[in-house]
Structures are given as C-alpha cells and as structure tokens.
Amino acid sequence: MAQPIVGLHHVTAIASDPQRNLDFYTQVLGLRFVKRTVNFDDPGTYHFYFGDDAGSPGTILTFFPWPHASRGHAGAGETTRTAFSVPLASLPFWRKRLEEEHILFEDTGKRFEEEVLTLRDPDGMVLEIVGHTDVKEPLAPRTSNVPAEHSIRGFFGVTLLERKSEGTFATLQTMGFHEVASEGNRHRFAAEGDALGNHIDVILDPEAGHGRMGAGSVHHIAFRAKDDSSQLEWLEILSKSLAVTPVQDRTYFHSIYFREPGGVLFELATDPPGFGLDEPAESLGQTLRLPPWLEAHHQEIERILPKITDKSAQPTEA
Ligand code: ZN
C-alpha cells in the first residue's frame, strides 16, 4: 500500500506580463515570491513560484509568464478554478482589500459548508477565496503586508470541468480521493485527512466545449508524493490504467505526469527537497536561480529575461 496522496502540491498556470503577474500575487494576494527561475524547457522565459513563507507543498502557485501569450479560454478537460483557503472570519478583510485594490470580485455565497469569493487575476485566471472554519495555522509570508491571521493559508482545492464522469472519477478514486458531497452537477472529492488542497471538485457538463490554453489557463495540477520511493509506488499503481511519464528532475521536487481520462494534466510531485535547496529561507525569490545544467549560461539568460521588480517588503537583515 503506497503512502496516501494527501492533496495538491502545486498548481501551474500561464500568465502574460511577468511584472503584472508578480505584482498581483505578492502585492494583492500577499503570497511570497519563493522562487525566481526559468522554464527549464524554454530558459528564455521565467518560471515564478508563489506560496506561503516557505513555499510549502499545498501552497504553491506557479506561472509561466509569456509576455506575448494570448488569453486562453476554459473548456472541458481543464482546471477552471483554483481556490485558496482563508479563515471564514477573514472574508470581510479580503472583500475590503480587493475593493481597495480595484479588483472585481463576486460574492458567490455558500458552497457546501464554505463561503466563496470569486475573482480573476490580471490574465483572467479564475480564483476563489474560500472562507471556512477549520483552516490551518498560517506560515505567513514575511514579505507581505497582509496580517498573518488573514493570510492565504494555501490551496483549498481546484475545480475541473469534465464532459463525463467515468474515467476521471475512477482516476481520483485510484489516487485515494473519495466523493464526499455533490450539489447539482458539482461532485466534490476529498483526500483523507485535512492537508491543504485536499478538495477536487468535478463539474460535469456533457455539452462543454473545448477550451484553448493561453494566459489565464491552468496548465496542470500537481499532487503530493511524500518522497521518491512513494512516488515510484504510485508510478506503478497509476501505470496500470494510465500513460505515466518517467520521473523528471524539477530541481525543487521530482515529478511524474499523466493525463487523466478527461484530459486534465496531472502531476505527482515529491515534497522534498523544496525551495530551500539553493538559497536561504530569508532571501527566497530575490535572485534568479538556475539548475546546474543552465548555470553556465546565467549571464546570458539574465540578459534576455524581461526586467522585473519585486515590490514586496523585504525582510530586514538580522
Ligand atoms: Zn508542475
């Protein structure tokens, strides 16, 4: 029996303007910019990672900002909503903050047991701020002006849009997620335990059209593997019914990928080694970090990347 998958590890999406993306997630949502690196498959473009103070699994939202990306539109076989967890009592804070920042949002109301605010990031990516009572203690970003008690804890979960249930439900069940509630055509799956990002909602719509990936689209969602040996056990289990890639070294974690039968790209990423691998906790995200095989080209890469300014409050030197 493999170690259970407790929830999401990270969500990766596509953005356009890197500065605008960085400003929104650090200055408006108050996440920490935990890693400034490049797309390992396209080192002339950035890969940004945002999260809690440490970039803990279950809190990590990552972006490929492609300055000229045209806007995508969501369709079947895609992750259509990414939801963050905050305390229920913090929703008034978030309403006020979004108003002050001139971010349009909608009070979506109660869904199952939780209150939901819905908003879009500057590229049109649909986000939810989910207020509920059993939130985790924060590992609040030291760089943010959001008071720790109101800080985004990490993911609540994601919503997938699917035309049919069979393959997707079976895959989630194989991964240890069970249907815990449903409301209309929304089916909520949850992993055992209370880890961040342990909710996967599936909306079934047989008429849903195909989307187009672009800015504002979620590229893939990654689930957590406890370590390398657990990942290999899952590779074996999942390979019985799905086409799974070999393990790939993503520097900060190790990954396998597969497409669930409805079309959403899933990844299983290891918790270790994490973002402290190549820079100290105090200065995460402040300078460009490259994997060893790109380090020889550091200066050229830095020269061609768009210039960005991290306006986050930097921690004072000890
Ligand atoms: Zn990933």
PDB file of C-alpha atoms and ligand atoms in Angstrom:
ATOM      1  CA  MET A   1       0.000   0.000   0.000  1.00  0.00           C
ATOM      2  CA  ALA A   2       1.568   3.281  -1.133  1.00  0.00           C
ATOM      3  CA  GLN A   3       1.718   6.315   1.143  1.00  0.00           C
ATOM      4  CA  PRO A   4      -1.505   8.265   0.642  1.00  0.00           C
ATOM      5  CA  ILE A   5      -1.703  11.322  -1.598  1.00  0.00           C
ATOM      6  CA  VAL A   6      -2.847  13.979   0.875  1.00  0.00           C
ATOM      7  CA  GLY A   7      -3.695  16.802  -1.510  1.00  0.00           C
ATOM      8  CA  LEU A   8      -2.335  19.226  -4.078  1.00  0.00           C
ATOM      9  CA  HIS A   9       1.374  20.038  -4.208  1.00  0.00           C
ATOM     10  CA  HIS A  10       1.184  22.944  -6.680  1.00  0.00           C
ATOM     11  CA  VAL A  11      -0.882  24.437  -9.479  1.00  0.00           C
ATOM     12  CA  THR A  12       0.840  25.740 -12.612  1.00  0.00           C
ATOM     13  CA  ALA A  13      -0.767  28.329 -14.852  1.00  0.00           C
ATOM     14  CA  ILE A  14       0.070  30.552 -17.805  1.00  0.00           C
ATOM     15  CA  ALA A  15       0.393  34.323 -17.499  1.00  0.00           C
ATOM     16  CA  SER A  16       1.343  37.104 -19.883  1.00  0.00           C
ATOM     17  CA  ASP A  17       3.163  40.130 -18.435  1.00  0.00           C
ATOM     18  CA  PRO A  18       5.616  38.928 -15.738  1.00  0.00           C
ATOM     19  CA  GLN A  19       5.640  42.169 -13.742  1.00  0.00           C
ATOM     20  CA  ARG A  20       1.862  42.353 -13.595  1.00  0.00           C
ATOM     21  CA  ASN A  21       1.698  38.712 -12.505  1.00  0.00           C
ATOM     22  CA  LEU A  22       4.337  39.256  -9.798  1.00  0.00           C
ATOM     23  CA  ASP A  23       2.582  42.394  -8.525  1.00  0.00           C
ATOM     24  CA  PHE A  24      -0.824  40.764  -8.295  1.00  0.00           C
ATOM     25  CA  TYR A  25       0.222  37.665  -6.383  1.00  0.00           C
ATOM     26  CA  THR A  26       2.621  39.415  -3.988  1.00  0.00           C
ATOM     27  CA  GLN A  27       1.013  42.855  -3.560  1.00  0.00           C
ATOM     28  CA  VAL A  28      -2.675  41.980  -3.750  1.00  0.00           C
ATOM     29  CA  LEU A  29      -2.926  38.386  -2.544  1.00  0.00           C
ATOM     30  CA  GLY A  30       0.123  38.679  -0.279  1.00  0.00           C
ATOM     31  CA  LEU A  31       1.806  35.445  -1.333  1.00  0.00           C
ATOM     32  CA  ARG A  32       5.561  35.104  -1.065  1.00  0.00           C
ATOM     33  CA  PHE A  33       7.658  35.058  -4.224  1.00  0.00           C
ATOM     34  CA  VAL A  34       9.523  31.894  -3.238  1.00  0.00           C
ATOM     35  CA  LYS A  35      11.450  31.114  -6.415  1.00  0.00           C
ATOM     36  CA  ARG A  36      12.575  33.148  -9.415  1.00  0.00           C
ATOM     37  CA  THR A  37      13.731  30.704 -12.051  1.00  0.00           C
ATOM     38  CA  VAL A  38      13.209  29.892 -15.726  1.00  0.00           C
ATOM     39  CA  ASN A  39      11.099  27.410 -17.625  1.00  0.00           C
ATOM     40  CA  PHE A  40      13.590  24.527 -17.806  1.00  0.00           C
ATOM     41  CA  ASP A  41      12.259  23.622 -21.288  1.00  0.00           C
ATOM     42  CA  ASP A  42      12.455  27.254 -22.508  1.00  0.00           C
ATOM     43  CA  PRO A  43      15.117  29.059 -20.446  1.00  0.00           C
ATOM     44  CA  GLY A  44      14.463  32.430 -22.105  1.00  0.00           C
ATOM     45  CA  THR A  45      11.210  32.668 -20.151  1.00  0.00           C
ATOM     46  CA  TYR A  46      10.541  32.850 -16.451  1.00  0.00           C
ATOM     47  CA  HIS A  47       9.006  30.328 -14.109  1.00  0.00           C
ATOM     48  CA  PHE A  48       7.654  32.047 -10.989  1.00  0.00           C
ATOM     49  CA  TYR A  49       6.668  30.270  -7.795  1.00  0.00           C
ATOM     50  CA  PHE A  50       4.447  31.837  -5.141  1.00  0.00           C
ATOM     51  CA  GLY A  51       3.408  30.334  -1.823  1.00  0.00           C
ATOM     52  CA  ASP A  52       3.459  30.641   1.934  1.00  0.00           C
ATOM     53  CA  ASP A  53       6.627  31.743   3.700  1.00  0.00           C
ATOM     54  CA  ALA A  54       8.471  28.524   2.862  1.00  0.00           C
ATOM     55  CA  GLY A  55       6.697  27.589  -0.359  1.00  0.00           C
ATOM     56  CA  SER A  56       5.246  24.572   1.434  1.00  0.00           C
ATOM     57  CA  PRO A  57       3.576  21.843  -0.635  1.00  0.00           C
ATOM     58  CA  GLY A  58      -0.129  22.650  -0.857  1.00  0.00           C
ATOM     59  CA  THR A  59       0.509  26.405  -1.092  1.00  0.00           C
ATOM     60  CA  ILE A  60       2.490  26.705  -4.334  1.00  0.00           C
ATOM     61  CA  LEU A  61       1.039  28.513  -7.329  1.00  0.00           C
ATOM     62  CA  THR A  62       3.460  28.702 -10.232  1.00  0.00           C
ATOM     63  CA  PHE A  63       3.370  30.600 -13.511  1.00  0.00           C
ATOM     64  CA  PHE A  64       4.965  30.556 -16.895  1.00  0.00           C
ATOM     65  CA  PRO A  65       4.710  34.243 -17.808  1.00  0.00           C
ATOM     66  CA  TRP A  66       4.915  34.530 -21.588  1.00  0.00           C
ATOM     67  CA  PRO A  67       4.764  38.270 -22.394  1.00  0.00           C
ATOM     68  CA  HIS A  68       3.008  37.718 -25.729  1.00  0.00           C
ATOM     69  CA  ALA A  69       0.641  34.933 -24.691  1.00  0.00           C
ATOM     70  CA  SER A  70      -2.878  35.492 -25.905  1.00  0.00           C
ATOM     71  CA  ARG A  71      -5.662  34.882 -23.470  1.00  0.00           C
ATOM     72  CA  GLY A  72      -6.940  31.328 -23.159  1.00  0.00           C
ATOM     73  CA  HIS A  73     -10.483  30.265 -22.578  1.00  0.00           C
ATOM     74  CA  ALA A  74     -11.543  27.416 -20.378  1.00  0.00           C
ATOM     75  CA  GLY A  75     -13.228  24.263 -21.621  1.00  0.00           C
ATOM     76  CA  ALA A  76     -13.746  20.598 -20.896  1.00  0.00           C
ATOM     77  CA  GLY A  77     -10.704  18.733 -19.638  1.00  0.00           C
ATOM     78  CA  GLU A  78      -9.330  21.749 -17.840  1.00  0.00           C
ATOM     79  CA  THR A  79      -8.890  23.101 -14.345  1.00  0.00           C
ATOM     80  CA  THR A  80     -11.301  26.013 -14.374  1.00  0.00           C
ATOM     81  CA  ARG A  81     -10.993  27.351 -10.825  1.00  0.00           C
ATOM     82  CA  THR A  82      -8.208  27.494  -8.265  1.00  0.00           C
ATOM     83  CA  ALA A  83      -9.343  28.034  -4.683  1.00  0.00           C
ATOM     84  CA  PHE A  84      -7.402  29.391  -1.716  1.00  0.00           C
ATOM     85  CA  SER A  85      -8.163  28.730   1.936  1.00  0.00           C
ATOM     86  CA  VAL A  86      -8.690  31.575   4.444  1.00  0.00           C
ATOM     87  CA  PRO A  87     -10.479  31.734   7.798  1.00  0.00           C
ATOM     88  CA  LEU A  88     -14.181  32.452   7.497  1.00  0.00           C
ATOM     89  CA  ALA A  89     -13.664  35.470   9.770  1.00  0.00           C
ATOM     90  CA  SER A  90     -11.159  36.901   7.268  1.00  0.00           C
ATOM     91  CA  LEU A  91     -13.614  37.297   4.401  1.00  0.00           C
ATOM     92  CA  PRO A  92     -14.501  40.909   5.369  1.00  0.00           C
ATOM     93  CA  PHE A  93     -10.773  41.714   5.271  1.00  0.00           C
ATOM     94  CA  TRP A  94     -10.482  40.220   1.780  1.00  0.00           C
ATOM     95  CA  ARG A  95     -13.578  41.995   0.459  1.00  0.00           C
ATOM     96  CA  LYS A  96     -12.171  45.308   1.650  1.00  0.00           C
ATOM     97  CA  ARG A  97      -8.697  44.606   0.326  1.00  0.00           C
ATOM     98  CA  LEU A  98      -9.973  43.610  -3.135  1.00  0.00           C
ATOM     99  CA  GLU A  99     -12.155  46.730  -3.253  1.00  0.00           C
ATOM    100  CA  GLU A 100      -9.205  48.927  -2.298  1.00  0.00           C
ATOM    101  CA  GLU A 101      -7.101  47.282  -4.990  1.00  0.00           C
ATOM    102  CA  HIS A 102      -9.904  47.755  -7.554  1.00  0.00           C
ATOM    103  CA  ILE A 103     -10.154  44.030  -8.164  1.00  0.00           C
ATOM    104  CA  LEU A 104     -13.617  42.949  -9.278  1.00  0.00           C
ATOM    105  CA  PHE A 105     -14.958  40.052  -7.277  1.00  0.00           C
ATOM    106  CA  GLU A 106     -18.243  38.304  -6.759  1.00  0.00           C
ATOM    107  CA  ASP A 107     -19.746  37.074  -3.515  1.00  0.00           C
ATOM    108  CA  THR A 108     -20.550  33.588  -4.723  1.00  0.00           C
ATOM    109  CA  GLY A 109     -22.164  32.638  -1.411  1.00  0.00           C
ATOM    110  CA  LYS A 110     -22.200  29.323   0.324  1.00  0.00           C
ATOM    111  CA  ARG A 111     -20.996  26.192  -1.460  1.00  0.00           C
ATOM    112  CA  PHE A 112     -21.301  23.055   0.663  1.00  0.00           C
ATOM    113  CA  GLU A 113     -20.028  24.278   4.067  1.00  0.00           C
ATOM    114  CA  GLU A 114     -17.886  27.174   2.839  1.00  0.00           C
ATOM    115  CA  GLU A 115     -18.307  30.809   1.797  1.00  0.00           C
ATOM    116  CA  VAL A 116     -16.756  31.638  -1.561  1.00  0.00           C
ATOM    117  CA  LEU A 117     -15.470  34.854  -3.174  1.00  0.00           C
ATOM    118  CA  THR A 118     -14.681  34.615  -6.880  1.00  0.00           C
ATOM    119  CA  LEU A 119     -12.247  36.873  -8.713  1.00  0.00           C
ATOM    120  CA  ARG A 120      -9.934  36.918 -11.708  1.00  0.00           C
ATOM    121  CA  ASP A 121      -6.239  37.621 -11.827  1.00  0.00           C
ATOM    122  CA  PRO A 122      -4.943  40.159 -14.402  1.00  0.00           C
ATOM    123  CA  ASP A 123      -4.805  37.442 -17.086  1.00  0.00           C
ATOM    124  CA  GLY A 124      -8.344  36.269 -16.425  1.00  0.00           C
ATOM    125  CA  MET A 125      -7.452  33.201 -14.363  1.00  0.00           C
ATOM    126  CA  VAL A 126     -10.423  32.419 -12.143  1.00  0.00           C
ATOM    127  CA  LEU A 127      -9.571  32.273  -8.443  1.00  0.00           C
ATOM    128  CA  GLU A 128     -11.675  31.614  -5.400  1.00  0.00           C
ATOM    129  CA  ILE A 129     -11.085  32.696  -1.822  1.00  0.00           C
ATOM    130  CA  VAL A 130     -12.805  30.123   0.328  1.00  0.00           C
ATOM    131  CA  GLY A 131     -13.657  31.051   3.907  1.00  0.00           C
ATOM    132  CA  HIS A 132     -14.061  28.175   6.330  1.00  0.00           C
ATOM    133  CA  THR A 133     -13.602  27.410   9.994  1.00  0.00           C
ATOM    134  CA  ASP A 134     -11.076  24.568  10.013  1.00  0.00           C
ATOM    135  CA  VAL A 135      -8.148  26.456   8.492  1.00  0.00           C
ATOM    136  CA  LYS A 136      -4.503  25.692   9.201  1.00  0.00           C
ATOM    137  CA  GLU A 137      -2.205  27.869  11.306  1.00  0.00           C
ATOM    138  CA  PRO A 138      -0.515  30.250   8.880  1.00  0.00           C
ATOM    139  CA  LEU A 139       3.087  30.115   7.830  1.00  0.00           C
ATOM    140  CA  ALA A 140       2.552  33.703   6.763  1.00  0.00           C
ATOM    141  CA  PRO A 141       4.899  35.294   4.233  1.00  0.00           C
ATOM    142  CA  ARG A 142       7.393  37.570   5.975  1.00  0.00           C
ATOM    143  CA  THR A 143       7.324  39.743   2.870  1.00  0.00           C
ATOM    144  CA  SER A 144       3.610  40.547   2.932  1.00  0.00           C
ATOM    145  CA  ASN A 145       1.564  43.330   4.476  1.00  0.00           C
ATOM    146  CA  VAL A 146      -1.447  41.011   4.857  1.00  0.00           C
ATOM    147  CA  PRO A 147      -1.806  40.429   8.629  1.00  0.00           C
ATOM    148  CA  ALA A 148      -0.817  36.831   9.421  1.00  0.00           C
ATOM    149  CA  GLU A 149      -4.251  35.893  10.758  1.00  0.00           C
ATOM    150  CA  HIS A 150      -5.867  36.818   7.426  1.00  0.00           C
ATOM    151  CA  SER A 151      -3.160  35.373   5.181  1.00  0.00           C
ATOM    152  CA  ILE A 152      -3.957  32.865   2.481  1.00  0.00           C
ATOM    153  CA  ARG A 153      -3.086  29.509   4.007  1.00  0.00           C
ATOM    154  CA  GLY A 154      -2.595  27.719   0.714  1.00  0.00           C
ATOM    155  CA  PHE A 155      -4.968  25.856  -1.535  1.00  0.00           C
ATOM    156  CA  PHE A 156      -8.462  24.804  -0.619  1.00  0.00           C
ATOM    157  CA  GLY A 157      -8.650  22.864  -3.888  1.00  0.00           C
ATOM    158  CA  VAL A 158      -9.451  23.139  -7.569  1.00  0.00           C
ATOM    159  CA  THR A 159     -12.428  22.650  -9.869  1.00  0.00           C
ATOM    160  CA  LEU A 160     -12.175  20.527 -13.003  1.00  0.00           C
ATOM    161  CA  LEU A 161     -14.643  20.739 -15.882  1.00  0.00           C
ATOM    162  CA  GLU A 162     -15.395  17.378 -17.499  1.00  0.00           C
ATOM    163  CA  ARG A 163     -17.816  16.036 -20.086  1.00  0.00           C
ATOM    164  CA  LYS A 164     -18.239  12.690 -18.404  1.00  0.00           C
ATOM    165  CA  SER A 165     -17.533  11.164 -15.080  1.00  0.00           C
ATOM    166  CA  GLU A 166     -16.269   7.623 -15.567  1.00  0.00           C
ATOM    167  CA  GLY A 167     -12.557   7.849 -16.211  1.00  0.00           C
ATOM    168  CA  THR A 168     -11.969  10.943 -14.114  1.00  0.00           C
ATOM    169  CA  PHE A 169     -13.819   9.643 -11.070  1.00  0.00           C
ATOM    170  CA  ALA A 170     -12.019   6.321 -11.317  1.00  0.00           C
ATOM    171  CA  THR A 171      -8.632   8.040 -11.518  1.00  0.00           C
ATOM    172  CA  LEU A 172      -9.365  10.203  -8.487  1.00  0.00           C
ATOM    173  CA  GLN A 173     -10.511   7.122  -6.598  1.00  0.00           C
ATOM    174  CA  THR A 174      -7.348   5.249  -7.533  1.00  0.00           C
ATOM    175  CA  MET A 175      -5.425   8.208  -6.092  1.00  0.00           C
ATOM    176  CA  GLY A 176      -7.318   7.901  -2.796  1.00  0.00           C
ATOM    177  CA  PHE A 177      -9.879  10.674  -3.294  1.00  0.00           C
ATOM    178  CA  HIS A 178     -13.492   9.877  -2.464  1.00  0.00           C
ATOM    179  CA  GLU A 179     -16.690  11.626  -3.387  1.00  0.00           C
ATOM    180  CA  VAL A 180     -17.813  13.375  -0.201  1.00  0.00           C
ATOM    181  CA  ALA A 181     -20.612  15.629  -1.467  1.00  0.00           C
ATOM    182  CA  SER A 182     -22.471  16.701  -4.561  1.00  0.00           C
ATOM    183  CA  GLU A 183     -24.667  19.631  -5.492  1.00  0.00           C
ATOM    184  CA  GLY A 184     -26.256  19.744  -8.953  1.00  0.00           C
ATOM    185  CA  ASN A 185     -23.546  18.756 -11.405  1.00  0.00           C
ATOM    186  CA  ARG A 186     -20.710  19.525  -8.943  1.00  0.00           C
ATOM    187  CA  HIS A 187     -19.094  16.489  -7.350  1.00  0.00           C
ATOM    188  CA  ARG A 188     -16.672  17.048  -4.509  1.00  0.00           C
ATOM    189  CA  PHE A 189     -13.819  14.619  -3.982  1.00  0.00           C
ATOM    190  CA  ALA A 190     -11.568  14.797  -0.947  1.00  0.00           C
ATOM    191  CA  ALA A 191      -8.446  13.006   0.219  1.00  0.00           C
ATOM    192  CA  GLU A 192      -8.322  11.542   3.710  1.00  0.00           C
ATOM    193  CA  GLY A 193      -7.034  13.966   6.330  1.00  0.00           C
ATOM    194  CA  ASP A 194      -7.031  17.745   6.347  1.00  0.00           C
ATOM    195  CA  ALA A 195      -3.995  18.725   4.288  1.00  0.00           C
ATOM    196  CA  LEU A 196      -4.158  21.941   2.286  1.00  0.00           C
ATOM    197  CA  GLY A 197      -5.528  21.441  -1.208  1.00  0.00           C
ATOM    198  CA  ASN A 198      -7.349  18.206  -0.468  1.00  0.00           C
ATOM    199  CA  HIS A 199     -10.570  19.119  -2.341  1.00  0.00           C
ATOM    200  CA  ILE A 200     -11.089  18.351  -6.016  1.00  0.00           C
ATOM    201  CA  ASP A 201     -14.463  19.444  -7.359  1.00  0.00           C
ATOM    202  CA  VAL A 202     -15.548  17.996 -10.693  1.00  0.00           C
ATOM    203  CA  ILE A 203     -18.237  19.798 -12.667  1.00  0.00           C
ATOM    204  CA  LEU A 204     -19.891  17.516 -15.205  1.00  0.00           C
ATOM    205  CA  ASP A 205     -21.195  19.142 -18.358  1.00  0.00           C
ATOM    206  CA  PRO A 206     -21.643  16.819 -21.346  1.00  0.00           C
ATOM    207  CA  GLU A 207     -22.100  19.879 -23.581  1.00  0.00           C
ATOM    208  CA  ALA A 208     -18.907  21.669 -22.504  1.00  0.00           C
ATOM    209  CA  GLY A 209     -16.799  22.769 -25.449  1.00  0.00           C
ATOM    210  CA  HIS A 210     -13.063  22.512 -25.774  1.00  0.00           C
ATOM    211  CA  GLY A 211     -11.061  25.353 -24.331  1.00  0.00           C
ATOM    212  CA  ARG A 212      -7.865  26.914 -25.581  1.00  0.00           C
ATOM    213  CA  MET A 213      -4.765  27.116 -23.412  1.00  0.00           C
ATOM    214  CA  GLY A 214      -3.365  30.604 -23.052  1.00  0.00           C
ATOM    215  CA  ALA A 215      -2.810  33.331 -20.491  1.00  0.00           C
ATOM    216  CA  GLY A 216      -5.120  32.723 -17.553  1.00  0.00           C
ATOM    217  CA  SER A 217      -5.306  28.951 -18.145  1.00  0.00           C
ATOM    218  CA  VAL A 218      -4.179  26.355 -15.645  1.00  0.00           C
ATOM    219  CA  HIS A 219      -1.580  24.210 -17.387  1.00  0.00           C
ATOM    220  CA  HIS A 220      -1.553  21.346 -14.884  1.00  0.00           C
ATOM    221  CA  ILE A 221      -2.184  20.464 -11.266  1.00  0.00           C
ATOM    222  CA  ALA A 222       0.287  18.559  -9.144  1.00  0.00           C
ATOM    223  CA  PHE A 223      -0.473  16.251  -6.250  1.00  0.00           C
ATOM    224  CA  ARG A 224       1.867  15.381  -3.396  1.00  0.00           C
ATOM    225  CA  ALA A 225       4.068  12.327  -3.129  1.00  0.00           C
ATOM    226  CA  LYS A 226       5.705  12.006   0.282  1.00  0.00           C
ATOM    227  CA  ASP A 227       9.096  11.063  -1.134  1.00  0.00           C
ATOM    228  CA  ASP A 228      10.837   9.366  -4.061  1.00  0.00           C
ATOM    229  CA  SER A 229      10.003   5.806  -3.039  1.00  0.00           C
ATOM    230  CA  SER A 230       6.332   6.650  -2.554  1.00  0.00           C
ATOM    231  CA  GLN A 231       6.337   8.270  -5.991  1.00  0.00           C
ATOM    232  CA  LEU A 232       7.715   5.082  -7.556  1.00  0.00           C
ATOM    233  CA  GLU A 233       4.964   3.064  -5.889  1.00  0.00           C
ATOM    234  CA  TRP A 234       2.383   5.425  -7.335  1.00  0.00           C
ATOM    235  CA  LEU A 235       4.065   5.248 -10.742  1.00  0.00           C
ATOM    236  CA  GLU A 236       3.487   1.511 -10.694  1.00  0.00           C
ATOM    237  CA  ILE A 237      -0.124   1.782  -9.499  1.00  0.00           C
ATOM    238  CA  LEU A 238      -1.104   4.528 -11.958  1.00  0.00           C
ATOM    239  CA  SER A 239       0.671   2.878 -14.896  1.00  0.00           C
ATOM    240  CA  LYS A 240      -1.824   0.002 -14.745  1.00  0.00           C
ATOM    241  CA  SER A 241      -4.506   2.249 -16.248  1.00  0.00           C
ATOM    242  CA  LEU A 242      -2.771   5.432 -17.468  1.00  0.00           C
ATOM    243  CA  ALA A 243       0.229   6.519 -19.528  1.00  0.00           C
ATOM    244  CA  VAL A 244       2.641   7.940 -16.958  1.00  0.00           C
ATOM    245  CA  THR A 245       5.977   9.619 -17.751  1.00  0.00           C
ATOM    246  CA  PRO A 246       9.234   8.543 -16.147  1.00  0.00           C
ATOM    247  CA  VAL A 247      10.455  10.595 -13.170  1.00  0.00           C
ATOM    248  CA  GLN A 248      11.694  14.068 -14.147  1.00  0.00           C
ATOM    249  CA  ASP A 249      14.001  16.195 -12.027  1.00  0.00           C
ATOM    250  CA  ARG A 250      12.378  19.592 -11.426  1.00  0.00           C
ATOM    251  CA  THR A 251      15.187  20.590  -9.012  1.00  0.00           C
ATOM    252  CA  TYR A 252      12.835  21.570  -6.159  1.00  0.00           C
ATOM    253  CA  PHE A 253      10.838  18.336  -6.487  1.00  0.00           C
ATOM    254  CA  HIS A 254      10.736  15.219  -8.658  1.00  0.00           C
ATOM    255  CA  SER A 255       7.760  14.689 -10.918  1.00  0.00           C
ATOM    256  CA  ILE A 256       5.774  12.204 -12.934  1.00  0.00           C
ATOM    257  CA  TYR A 257       2.973  13.321 -15.257  1.00  0.00           C
ATOM    258  CA  PHE A 258      -0.116  11.762 -16.750  1.00  0.00           C
ATOM    259  CA  ARG A 259      -3.331  12.941 -18.342  1.00  0.00           C
ATOM    260  CA  GLU A 260      -6.469  11.836 -16.545  1.00  0.00           C
ATOM    261  CA  PRO A 261      -9.030  10.360 -18.959  1.00  0.00           C
ATOM    262  CA  GLY A 262     -10.999  13.642 -19.204  1.00  0.00           C
ATOM    263  CA  GLY A 263      -7.901  15.484 -20.393  1.00  0.00           C
ATOM    264  CA  VAL A 264      -6.553  17.375 -17.366  1.00  0.00           C
ATOM    265  CA  LEU A 265      -2.781  17.098 -17.000  1.00  0.00           C
ATOM    266  CA  PHE A 266      -1.932  15.701 -13.569  1.00  0.00           C
ATOM    267  CA  GLU A 267       1.491  15.600 -11.946  1.00  0.00           C
ATOM    268  CA  LEU A 268       2.683  13.801  -8.845  1.00  0.00           C
ATOM    269  CA  ALA A 269       5.498  15.827  -7.230  1.00  0.00           C
ATOM    270  CA  THR A 270       7.636  14.899  -4.233  1.00  0.00           C
ATOM    271  CA  ASP A 271       7.587  17.061  -1.107  1.00  0.00           C
ATOM    272  CA  PRO A 272      11.402  17.080  -0.849  1.00  0.00           C
ATOM    273  CA  PRO A 273      13.793  18.708  -1.487  1.00  0.00           C
ATOM    274  CA  GLY A 274      11.845  22.003  -1.560  1.00  0.00           C
ATOM    275  CA  PHE A 275      12.802  25.613  -2.188  1.00  0.00           C
ATOM    276  CA  GLY A 276      15.493  25.880   0.469  1.00  0.00           C
ATOM    277  CA  LEU A 277      17.676  23.715  -1.769  1.00  0.00           C
ATOM    278  CA  ASP A 278      19.598  26.551  -3.422  1.00  0.00           C
ATOM    279  CA  GLU A 279      19.018  29.674  -1.332  1.00  0.00           C
ATOM    280  CA  PRO A 280      18.429  30.597   2.310  1.00  0.00           C
ATOM    281  CA  ALA A 281      14.904  30.940   3.711  1.00  0.00           C
ATOM    282  CA  GLU A 282      15.440  34.668   4.370  1.00  0.00           C
ATOM    283  CA  SER A 283      16.055  35.572   0.751  1.00  0.00           C
ATOM    284  CA  LEU A 284      13.869  33.166  -1.225  1.00  0.00           C
ATOM    285  CA  GLY A 285      12.920  34.550  -4.621  1.00  0.00           C
ATOM    286  CA  GLN A 286      15.178  37.590  -4.550  1.00  0.00           C
ATOM    287  CA  THR A 287      17.610  36.477  -7.227  1.00  0.00           C
ATOM    288  CA  LEU A 288      17.450  34.307 -10.317  1.00  0.00           C
ATOM    289  CA  ARG A 289      18.167  30.657  -9.511  1.00  0.00           C
ATOM    290  CA  LEU A 290      19.070  28.177 -12.233  1.00  0.00           C
ATOM    291  CA  PRO A 291      19.552  24.423 -12.221  1.00  0.00           C
ATOM    292  CA  PRO A 292      23.167  23.234 -12.549  1.00  0.00           C
ATOM    293  CA  TRP A 293      22.880  22.490 -16.293  1.00  0.00           C
ATOM    294  CA  LEU A 294      21.861  26.102 -17.047  1.00  0.00           C
ATOM    295  CA  GLU A 295      24.171  27.808 -14.568  1.00  0.00           C
ATOM    296  CA  ALA A 296      26.968  28.130 -17.155  1.00  0.00           C
ATOM    297  CA  HIS A 297      24.631  30.441 -19.122  1.00  0.00           C
ATOM    298  CA  HIS A 298      23.487  32.500 -16.144  1.00  0.00           C
ATOM    299  CA  GLN A 299      24.536  35.889 -17.510  1.00  0.00           C
ATOM    300  CA  GLU A 300      23.067  35.385 -20.984  1.00  0.00           C
ATOM    301  CA  ILE A 301      19.814  34.107 -19.538  1.00  0.00           C
ATOM    302  CA  GLU A 302      19.567  37.021 -17.126  1.00  0.00           C
ATOM    303  CA  ARG A 303      20.193  39.430 -20.010  1.00  0.00           C
ATOM    304  CA  ILE A 304      17.360  38.157 -22.193  1.00  0.00           C
ATOM    305  CA  LEU A 305      14.743  37.788 -19.448  1.00  0.00           C
ATOM    306  CA  PRO A 306      12.366  40.737 -19.011  1.00  0.00           C
ATOM    307  CA  LYS A 307      13.415  43.002 -16.133  1.00  0.00           C
ATOM    308  CA  ILE A 308      11.193  42.671 -13.076  1.00  0.00           C
ATOM    309  CA  THR A 309      10.990  44.414  -9.692  1.00  0.00           C
ATOM    310  CA  ASP A 310       9.756  42.606  -6.611  1.00  0.00           C
ATOM    311  CA  LYS A 311       7.958  45.298  -4.607  1.00  0.00           C
ATOM    312  CA  SER A 312       7.414  43.028  -1.600  1.00  0.00           C
ATOM    313  CA  ALA A 313       8.653  44.304   1.715  1.00  0.00           C
ATOM    314  CA  GLN A 314      11.994  42.594   2.052  1.00  0.00           C
ATOM    315  CA  PRO A 315      12.781  41.159   5.457  1.00  0.00           C
ATOM    316  CA  THR A 316      15.186  43.303   7.461  1.00  0.00           C
ATOM    317  CA  GLU A 317      18.669  41.913   7.820  1.00  0.00           C
ATOM    318  CA  ALA A 318      19.248  40.147  11.100  1.00  0.00           C
TER     319      ALA A 318
HETATM  320 ZN    ZN B   1       4.208  21.118 -12.089  1.00  0.00          ZN
END
